[in-house]
């Protein structure tokens, strides 16, 4: 059981480039989300999904797109990378939207130069 | 939207002492309050959680208390050990949406 898998673990982008961070879970979880973690800022919600075909914005959605075409996958797209998007990104999934544990992926450290 | 405040931002204790981390939330409809531990370079992992219909929950050396009226909840760690050193995050899940909002974290250092 792999749990929540994120790729890549590290990435360096140039300003203006686009890329997709991949997230996959094999636990048949309904709820998936993306967070960014910056020093002193905690974990801030970017986008989330309560099921296949359903996505919504979190606290800091600007500059990011998501889609949820399958239950397993929830990719995060950076449209035109900016230095302000330098951060550690975590994908998380939960069995349901109810009182259930969020399982995190191992994180992606992104640097935009 | 929900706002979660966490204090203190750093906490240093001697091994064997107790540690307390406090959080407040703004949305009275929030109904689920988990605590996560994140070791350096690792992913956050759930250590304990509490629902809004419960006032206290304990798991060995860790306990969480919830005061719905005051909209605050706290993490208590007793008999701290060096391996408890990590960043701890509180979070709150809104009642009308499914967003999990995190506090900014507390860096706990347990000195041997």
PDB file of C-alpha atoms in Angstrom:
ATOM      1  CA  UNK A   1       0.000   0.000   0.000  1.00  0.00           C
ATOM      2  CA  UNK A   2       1.811   3.120  -1.244  1.00  0.00           C
ATOM      3  CA  UNK A   3      -0.523   5.679   0.420  1.00  0.00           C
ATOM      4  CA  UNK A   4      -0.140   9.184  -1.048  1.00  0.00           C
ATOM      5  CA  UNK A   5       2.601   9.515  -3.644  1.00  0.00           C
ATOM      6  CA  UNK A   6       3.903  12.853  -4.890  1.00  0.00           C
ATOM      7  CA  UNK A   7       6.310  13.449  -7.738  1.00  0.00           C
ATOM      8  CA  UNK A   8       8.794  14.965  -8.148  1.00  0.00           C
ATOM      9  CA  UNK A   9      10.464  15.398  -4.745  1.00  0.00           C
ATOM     10  CA  UNK A  10      12.545  18.363  -5.901  1.00  0.00           C
ATOM     11  CA  UNK A  11      12.149  20.773  -8.826  1.00  0.00           C
ATOM     12  CA  UNK A  12      13.799  23.968  -9.999  1.00  0.00           C
ATOM     13  CA  UNK A  13      11.893  26.129 -12.462  1.00  0.00           C
ATOM     14  CA  UNK A  14      12.647  29.344 -14.244  1.00  0.00           C
ATOM     15  CA  UNK A  15      10.228  32.238 -13.906  1.00  0.00           C
ATOM     16  CA  UNK A  16       7.437  31.866 -16.449  1.00  0.00           C
ATOM     17  CA  UNK A  17       7.746  28.115 -16.897  1.00  0.00           C
ATOM     18  CA  UNK A  18       4.808  25.844 -16.264  1.00  0.00           C
ATOM     19  CA  UNK A  19       4.763  22.436 -14.661  1.00  0.00           C
ATOM     20  CA  UNK A  20       2.519  19.858 -13.041  1.00  0.00           C
ATOM     21  CA  UNK A  21       3.023  18.355  -9.608  1.00  0.00           C
ATOM     22  CA  UNK A  22       1.628  14.864  -9.499  1.00  0.00           C
ATOM     23  CA  UNK A  23      -0.323  13.343  -6.620  1.00  0.00           C
ATOM     24  CA  UNK A  24      -1.794   9.869  -6.507  1.00  0.00           C
ATOM     25  CA  UNK A  25      -3.403   7.857  -3.726  1.00  0.00           C
ATOM     26  CA  UNK A  26      -4.318   4.185  -3.675  1.00  0.00           C
ATOM     27  CA  UNK A  27      -6.612   4.219  -0.648  1.00  0.00           C
ATOM     28  CA  UNK A  28      -9.871   5.026  -2.496  1.00  0.00           C
ATOM     29  CA  UNK A  29     -10.083   8.341  -0.647  1.00  0.00           C
ATOM     30  CA  UNK A  30     -12.817  10.794  -1.583  1.00  0.00           C
ATOM     31  CA  UNK A  31     -11.163  13.963  -0.397  1.00  0.00           C
ATOM     32  CA  UNK A  32      -7.876  15.308  -1.729  1.00  0.00           C
ATOM     33  CA  UNK A  33      -6.148  18.624  -1.225  1.00  0.00           C
ATOM     34  CA  UNK A  34      -3.004  20.598  -1.955  1.00  0.00           C
ATOM     35  CA  UNK A  35      -1.156  22.718   0.594  1.00  0.00           C
ATOM     36  CA  UNK A  36       1.901  24.880   0.434  1.00  0.00           C
ATOM     37  CA  UNK A  37       4.220  25.242   3.404  1.00  0.00           C
ATOM     38  CA  UNK A  38       6.322  28.334   3.900  1.00  0.00           C
ATOM     39  CA  UNK A  39       8.469  29.177   6.957  1.00  0.00           C
ATOM     40  CA  UNK A  40       6.343  30.692   9.707  1.00  0.00           C
ATOM     41  CA  UNK A  41       3.148  30.378   7.652  1.00  0.00           C
ATOM     42  CA  UNK A  42       2.009  26.879   8.450  1.00  0.00           C
ATOM     43  CA  UNK A  43       0.147  24.857   5.833  1.00  0.00           C
ATOM     44  CA  UNK A  44      -2.050  26.915   3.539  1.00  0.00           C
ATOM     45  CA  UNK A  45      -4.755  25.292   1.426  1.00  0.00           C
ATOM     46  CA  UNK A  46      -4.436  25.882  -2.328  1.00  0.00           C
ATOM     47  CA  UNK A  47      -7.213  23.728  -3.834  1.00  0.00           C
ATOM     48  CA  UNK A  48      -9.248  20.757  -2.738  1.00  0.00           C
ATOM     49  CA  UNK A  49     -11.577  18.133  -4.165  1.00  0.00           C
ATOM     50  CA  UNK A  50     -14.417  16.215  -2.524  1.00  0.00           C
ATOM     51  CA  UNK A  51     -14.634  13.658  -5.313  1.00  0.00           C
ATOM     52  CA  UNK A  52     -13.921  12.976  -8.974  1.00  0.00           C
ATOM     53  CA  UNK A  53     -15.018  15.900 -11.126  1.00  0.00           C
ATOM     54  CA  UNK A  54     -15.386  18.292  -8.183  1.00  0.00           C
ATOM     55  CA  UNK A  55     -12.781  20.869  -7.190  1.00  0.00           C
ATOM     56  CA  UNK A  56     -12.828  24.103  -5.233  1.00  0.00           C
ATOM     57  CA  UNK A  57     -10.493  26.875  -4.201  1.00  0.00           C
ATOM     58  CA  UNK A  58      -8.717  27.105  -0.901  1.00  0.00           C
ATOM     59  CA  UNK A  59      -6.991  30.020   0.785  1.00  0.00           C
ATOM     60  CA  UNK A  60      -4.264  30.708  -1.814  1.00  0.00           C
ATOM     61  CA  UNK A  61      -5.461  29.485  -5.250  1.00  0.00           C
ATOM     62  CA  UNK A  62      -4.023  32.180  -7.525  1.00  0.00           C
ATOM     63  CA  UNK A  63      -1.493  30.886 -10.047  1.00  0.00           C
ATOM     64  CA  UNK A  64      -2.552  27.238  -9.623  1.00  0.00           C
ATOM     65  CA  UNK A  65      -5.013  24.952 -11.401  1.00  0.00           C
ATOM     66  CA  UNK A  66      -6.255  21.505 -10.460  1.00  0.00           C
ATOM     67  CA  UNK A  67      -8.437  18.803 -11.936  1.00  0.00           C
ATOM     68  CA  UNK A  68      -9.819  15.525 -10.593  1.00  0.00           C
ATOM     69  CA  UNK A  69     -10.676  13.227 -13.459  1.00  0.00           C
ATOM     70  CA  UNK A  70     -10.212  10.061 -11.370  1.00  0.00           C
ATOM     71  CA  UNK A  71     -10.534   9.239  -7.682  1.00  0.00           C
ATOM     72  CA  UNK A  72      -6.825   8.371  -7.494  1.00  0.00           C
ATOM     73  CA  UNK A  73      -5.153  11.414  -9.075  1.00  0.00           C
ATOM     74  CA  UNK A  74      -5.136  15.093  -8.205  1.00  0.00           C
ATOM     75  CA  UNK A  75      -2.456  17.005 -10.142  1.00  0.00           C
ATOM     76  CA  UNK A  76      -1.530  20.601  -9.366  1.00  0.00           C
ATOM     77  CA  UNK A  77      -0.560  22.814 -12.304  1.00  0.00           C
ATOM     78  CA  UNK A  78       1.537  25.936 -12.042  1.00  0.00           C
ATOM     79  CA  UNK A  79       0.572  28.047 -15.018  1.00  0.00           C
ATOM     80  CA  UNK A  80       3.453  30.540 -15.122  1.00  0.00           C
ATOM     81  CA  UNK A  81       5.877  30.040 -12.249  1.00  0.00           C
ATOM     82  CA  UNK A  82       6.869  33.025 -10.106  1.00  0.00           C
ATOM     83  CA  UNK A  83       9.537  33.280  -7.363  1.00  0.00           C
ATOM     84  CA  UNK A  84       6.669  33.740  -4.841  1.00  0.00           C
ATOM     85  CA  UNK A  85       5.682  30.138  -5.587  1.00  0.00           C
ATOM     86  CA  UNK A  86       8.949  28.835  -4.165  1.00  0.00           C
ATOM     87  CA  UNK A  87       7.698  26.555  -1.404  1.00  0.00           C
ATOM     88  CA  UNK A  88       7.213  23.003  -0.215  1.00  0.00           C
ATOM     89  CA  UNK A  89       4.005  21.515  -1.597  1.00  0.00           C
ATOM     90  CA  UNK A  90       2.070  18.761   0.120  1.00  0.00           C
ATOM     91  CA  UNK A  91      -0.763  16.711  -1.264  1.00  0.00           C
ATOM     92  CA  UNK A  92      -3.132  15.109   1.258  1.00  0.00           C
ATOM     93  CA  UNK A  93      -6.070  12.734   1.087  1.00  0.00           C
ATOM     94  CA  UNK A  94      -8.828  11.626   3.470  1.00  0.00           C
ATOM     95  CA  UNK A  95     -11.305   8.773   3.268  1.00  0.00           C
ATOM     96  CA  UNK A  96     -14.215  11.199   3.392  1.00  0.00           C
ATOM     97  CA  UNK A  97     -15.123  14.771   4.217  1.00  0.00           C
ATOM     98  CA  UNK A  98     -16.161  13.592   7.653  1.00  0.00           C
ATOM     99  CA  UNK A  99     -13.957  13.424  10.739  1.00  0.00           C
ATOM    100  CA  UNK A 100     -11.178  11.453   9.134  1.00  0.00           C
ATOM    101  CA  UNK A 101      -7.405  11.641   9.150  1.00  0.00           C
ATOM    102  CA  UNK A 102      -5.618  13.457   6.349  1.00  0.00           C
ATOM    103  CA  UNK A 103      -2.683  11.449   4.994  1.00  0.00           C
ATOM    104  CA  UNK A 104       0.092  13.530   3.486  1.00  0.00           C
ATOM    105  CA  UNK A 105       2.448  12.803   0.634  1.00  0.00           C
ATOM    106  CA  UNK A 106       6.196  13.225   1.135  1.00  0.00           C
ATOM    107  CA  UNK A 107       6.205  16.742  -0.294  1.00  0.00           C
ATOM    108  CA  UNK A 108       7.697  18.504  -3.307  1.00  0.00           C
ATOM    109  CA  UNK A 109      10.317  21.177  -2.757  1.00  0.00           C
ATOM    110  CA  UNK A 110       9.920  23.709  -5.575  1.00  0.00           C
ATOM    111  CA  UNK A 111      12.338  26.541  -6.270  1.00  0.00           C
ATOM    112  CA  UNK A 112      11.519  29.206  -8.864  1.00  0.00           C
ATOM    113  CA  UNK A 113      14.491  31.269 -10.003  1.00  0.00           C
TER     114      UNK A 113
ATOM    115  CA  UNK B   1     -13.455  31.715   6.314  1.00  0.00           C
ATOM    116  CA  UNK B   2     -11.955  29.875   9.239  1.00  0.00           C
ATOM    117  CA  UNK B   3      -8.963  31.417  11.040  1.00  0.00           C
ATOM    118  CA  UNK B   4      -6.803  29.335  13.363  1.00  0.00           C
ATOM    119  CA  UNK B   5      -4.344  31.010  15.720  1.00  0.00           C
ATOM    120  CA  UNK B   6      -1.648  28.898  17.417  1.00  0.00           C
ATOM    121  CA  UNK B   7       0.591  29.783  20.358  1.00  0.00           C
ATOM    122  CA  UNK B   8       3.406  29.727  21.165  1.00  0.00           C
ATOM    123  CA  UNK B   9       5.407  29.661  17.956  1.00  0.00           C
ATOM    124  CA  UNK B  10       8.382  28.116  19.769  1.00  0.00           C
ATOM    125  CA  UNK B  11       8.525  26.140  22.999  1.00  0.00           C
ATOM    126  CA  UNK B  12      11.562  24.747  24.758  1.00  0.00           C
ATOM    127  CA  UNK B  13      11.218  22.327  27.697  1.00  0.00           C
ATOM    128  CA  UNK B  14      13.420  20.008  29.693  1.00  0.00           C
ATOM    129  CA  UNK B  15      13.019  16.272  29.230  1.00  0.00           C
ATOM    130  CA  UNK B  16      10.319  14.997  31.550  1.00  0.00           C
ATOM    131  CA  UNK B  17       8.463  18.306  31.733  1.00  0.00           C
ATOM    132  CA  UNK B  18       5.026  18.905  30.246  1.00  0.00           C
ATOM    133  CA  UNK B  19       4.328  20.959  27.123  1.00  0.00           C
ATOM    134  CA  UNK B  20       1.107  22.770  26.248  1.00  0.00           C
ATOM    135  CA  UNK B  21       0.215  24.266  22.876  1.00  0.00           C
ATOM    136  CA  UNK B  22      -2.935  26.332  22.453  1.00  0.00           C
ATOM    137  CA  UNK B  23      -5.111  27.127  19.442  1.00  0.00           C
ATOM    138  CA  UNK B  24      -8.150  29.283  18.876  1.00  0.00           C
ATOM    139  CA  UNK B  25     -10.552  29.140  15.941  1.00  0.00           C
ATOM    140  CA  UNK B  26     -13.061  31.594  14.551  1.00  0.00           C
ATOM    141  CA  UNK B  27     -15.823  29.508  12.911  1.00  0.00           C
ATOM    142  CA  UNK B  28     -18.281  28.302  15.560  1.00  0.00           C
ATOM    143  CA  UNK B  29     -19.498  25.651  13.073  1.00  0.00           C
ATOM    144  CA  UNK B  30     -16.088  23.909  13.011  1.00  0.00           C
ATOM    145  CA  UNK B  31     -16.501  20.361  14.233  1.00  0.00           C
ATOM    146  CA  UNK B  32     -13.204  18.504  13.903  1.00  0.00           C
ATOM    147  CA  UNK B  33      -9.831  19.418  15.418  1.00  0.00           C
ATOM    148  CA  UNK B  34      -6.762  17.322  14.576  1.00  0.00           C
ATOM    149  CA  UNK B  35      -3.165  17.794  15.677  1.00  0.00           C
ATOM    150  CA  UNK B  36      -0.245  16.945  13.418  1.00  0.00           C
ATOM    151  CA  UNK B  37       3.429  16.398  14.175  1.00  0.00           C
ATOM    152  CA  UNK B  38       6.051  17.172  11.559  1.00  0.00           C
ATOM    153  CA  UNK B  39       9.637  16.096  12.064  1.00  0.00           C
ATOM    154  CA  UNK B  40      12.367  17.915  10.171  1.00  0.00           C
ATOM    155  CA  UNK B  41      12.191  17.164   6.466  1.00  0.00           C
ATOM    156  CA  UNK B  42       9.236  14.825   6.864  1.00  0.00           C
ATOM    157  CA  UNK B  43       5.540  14.967   6.123  1.00  0.00           C
ATOM    158  CA  UNK B  44       2.951  15.955   8.780  1.00  0.00           C
ATOM    159  CA  UNK B  45       1.387  12.999  10.585  1.00  0.00           C
ATOM    160  CA  UNK B  46      -1.721  12.876  12.719  1.00  0.00           C
ATOM    161  CA  UNK B  47      -1.071  12.331  16.429  1.00  0.00           C
ATOM    162  CA  UNK B  48      -4.500  12.936  17.935  1.00  0.00           C
ATOM    163  CA  UNK B  49      -7.841  14.461  16.996  1.00  0.00           C
ATOM    164  CA  UNK B  50     -11.082  15.474  18.694  1.00  0.00           C
ATOM    165  CA  UNK B  51     -14.637  16.043  17.527  1.00  0.00           C
ATOM    166  CA  UNK B  52     -16.798  18.923  18.637  1.00  0.00           C
ATOM    167  CA  UNK B  53     -19.059  16.706  20.776  1.00  0.00           C
ATOM    168  CA  UNK B  54     -16.140  15.659  23.004  1.00  0.00           C
ATOM    169  CA  UNK B  55     -14.392  17.796  25.616  1.00  0.00           C
ATOM    170  CA  UNK B  56     -11.205  15.793  26.120  1.00  0.00           C
ATOM    171  CA  UNK B  57      -9.342  12.900  24.562  1.00  0.00           C
ATOM    172  CA  UNK B  58      -6.211  11.154  25.774  1.00  0.00           C
ATOM    173  CA  UNK B  59      -3.731   8.775  24.152  1.00  0.00           C
ATOM    174  CA  UNK B  60      -0.880   7.746  26.440  1.00  0.00           C
ATOM    175  CA  UNK B  61       1.238  10.873  27.019  1.00  0.00           C
ATOM    176  CA  UNK B  62      -0.806  13.050  24.682  1.00  0.00           C
ATOM    177  CA  UNK B  63      -4.132  14.707  25.410  1.00  0.00           C
ATOM    178  CA  UNK B  64      -6.307  17.270  23.688  1.00  0.00           C
ATOM    179  CA  UNK B  65      -8.945  19.450  25.309  1.00  0.00           C
ATOM    180  CA  UNK B  66     -11.679  21.426  23.551  1.00  0.00           C
ATOM    181  CA  UNK B  67     -13.683  24.380  24.839  1.00  0.00           C
ATOM    182  CA  UNK B  68     -16.409  25.045  22.273  1.00  0.00           C
ATOM    183  CA  UNK B  69     -17.799  28.056  24.093  1.00  0.00           C
ATOM    184  CA  UNK B  70     -14.453  29.824  24.064  1.00  0.00           C
ATOM    185  CA  UNK B  71     -13.507  28.339  20.690  1.00  0.00           C
ATOM    186  CA  UNK B  72     -10.131  27.073  21.771  1.00  0.00           C
ATOM    187  CA  UNK B  73      -8.395  23.722  22.012  1.00  0.00           C
ATOM    188  CA  UNK B  74      -5.075  22.640  23.442  1.00  0.00           C
ATOM    189  CA  UNK B  75      -2.499  19.878  23.086  1.00  0.00           C
ATOM    190  CA  UNK B  76      -0.895  18.545  26.248  1.00  0.00           C
ATOM    191  CA  UNK B  77       2.222  16.374  26.168  1.00  0.00           C
ATOM    192  CA  UNK B  78       3.369  14.924  29.490  1.00  0.00           C
ATOM    193  CA  UNK B  79       6.745  13.415  30.367  1.00  0.00           C
ATOM    194  CA  UNK B  80       8.316  14.863  27.250  1.00  0.00           C
ATOM    195  CA  UNK B  81      11.147  13.009  25.534  1.00  0.00           C
ATOM    196  CA  UNK B  82      13.775  14.222  23.018  1.00  0.00           C
ATOM    197  CA  UNK B  83      11.915  12.382  20.243  1.00  0.00           C
ATOM    198  CA  UNK B  84       8.931  14.666  20.867  1.00  0.00           C
ATOM    199  CA  UNK B  85      10.999  17.492  19.341  1.00  0.00           C
ATOM    200  CA  UNK B  86       9.198  18.549  16.149  1.00  0.00           C
ATOM    201  CA  UNK B  87       6.808  21.131  14.726  1.00  0.00           C
ATOM    202  CA  UNK B  88       3.216  20.652  15.880  1.00  0.00           C
ATOM    203  CA  UNK B  89       0.224  21.961  13.920  1.00  0.00           C
ATOM    204  CA  UNK B  90      -3.326  22.329  15.072  1.00  0.00           C
ATOM    205  CA  UNK B  91      -6.156  22.431  12.538  1.00  0.00           C
ATOM    206  CA  UNK B  92      -9.899  22.958  12.354  1.00  0.00           C
ATOM    207  CA  UNK B  93     -12.400  21.651   9.819  1.00  0.00           C
ATOM    208  CA  UNK B  94     -15.385  23.860   9.037  1.00  0.00           C
ATOM    209  CA  UNK B  95     -18.888  22.570   9.528  1.00  0.00           C
ATOM    210  CA  UNK B  96     -20.319  23.936   6.290  1.00  0.00           C
ATOM    211  CA  UNK B  97     -17.358  23.249   4.029  1.00  0.00           C
ATOM    212  CA  UNK B  98     -14.673  20.627   3.944  1.00  0.00           C
ATOM    213  CA  UNK B  99     -11.643  22.815   4.301  1.00  0.00           C
ATOM    214  CA  UNK B 100      -9.033  21.908   6.893  1.00  0.00           C
ATOM    215  CA  UNK B 101      -7.391  25.116   8.126  1.00  0.00           C
ATOM    216  CA  UNK B 102      -4.047  24.881   9.929  1.00  0.00           C
ATOM    217  CA  UNK B 103      -2.385  27.029  12.526  1.00  0.00           C
ATOM    218  CA  UNK B 104       1.111  28.324  11.830  1.00  0.00           C
ATOM    219  CA  UNK B 105       2.825  25.691  13.919  1.00  0.00           C
ATOM    220  CA  UNK B 106       4.805  25.388  17.152  1.00  0.00           C
ATOM    221  CA  UNK B 107       8.438  24.296  17.164  1.00  0.00           C
ATOM    222  CA  UNK B 108       8.846  22.147  20.267  1.00  0.00           C
ATOM    223  CA  UNK B 109      12.368  21.432  21.478  1.00  0.00           C
ATOM    224  CA  UNK B 110      12.878  18.929  24.285  1.00  0.00           C
ATOM    225  CA  UNK B 111      16.292  19.309  25.867  1.00  0.00           C
ATOM    226  CA  UNK B 112      17.892  16.174  27.362  1.00  0.00           C
TER     227      UNK B 112
END
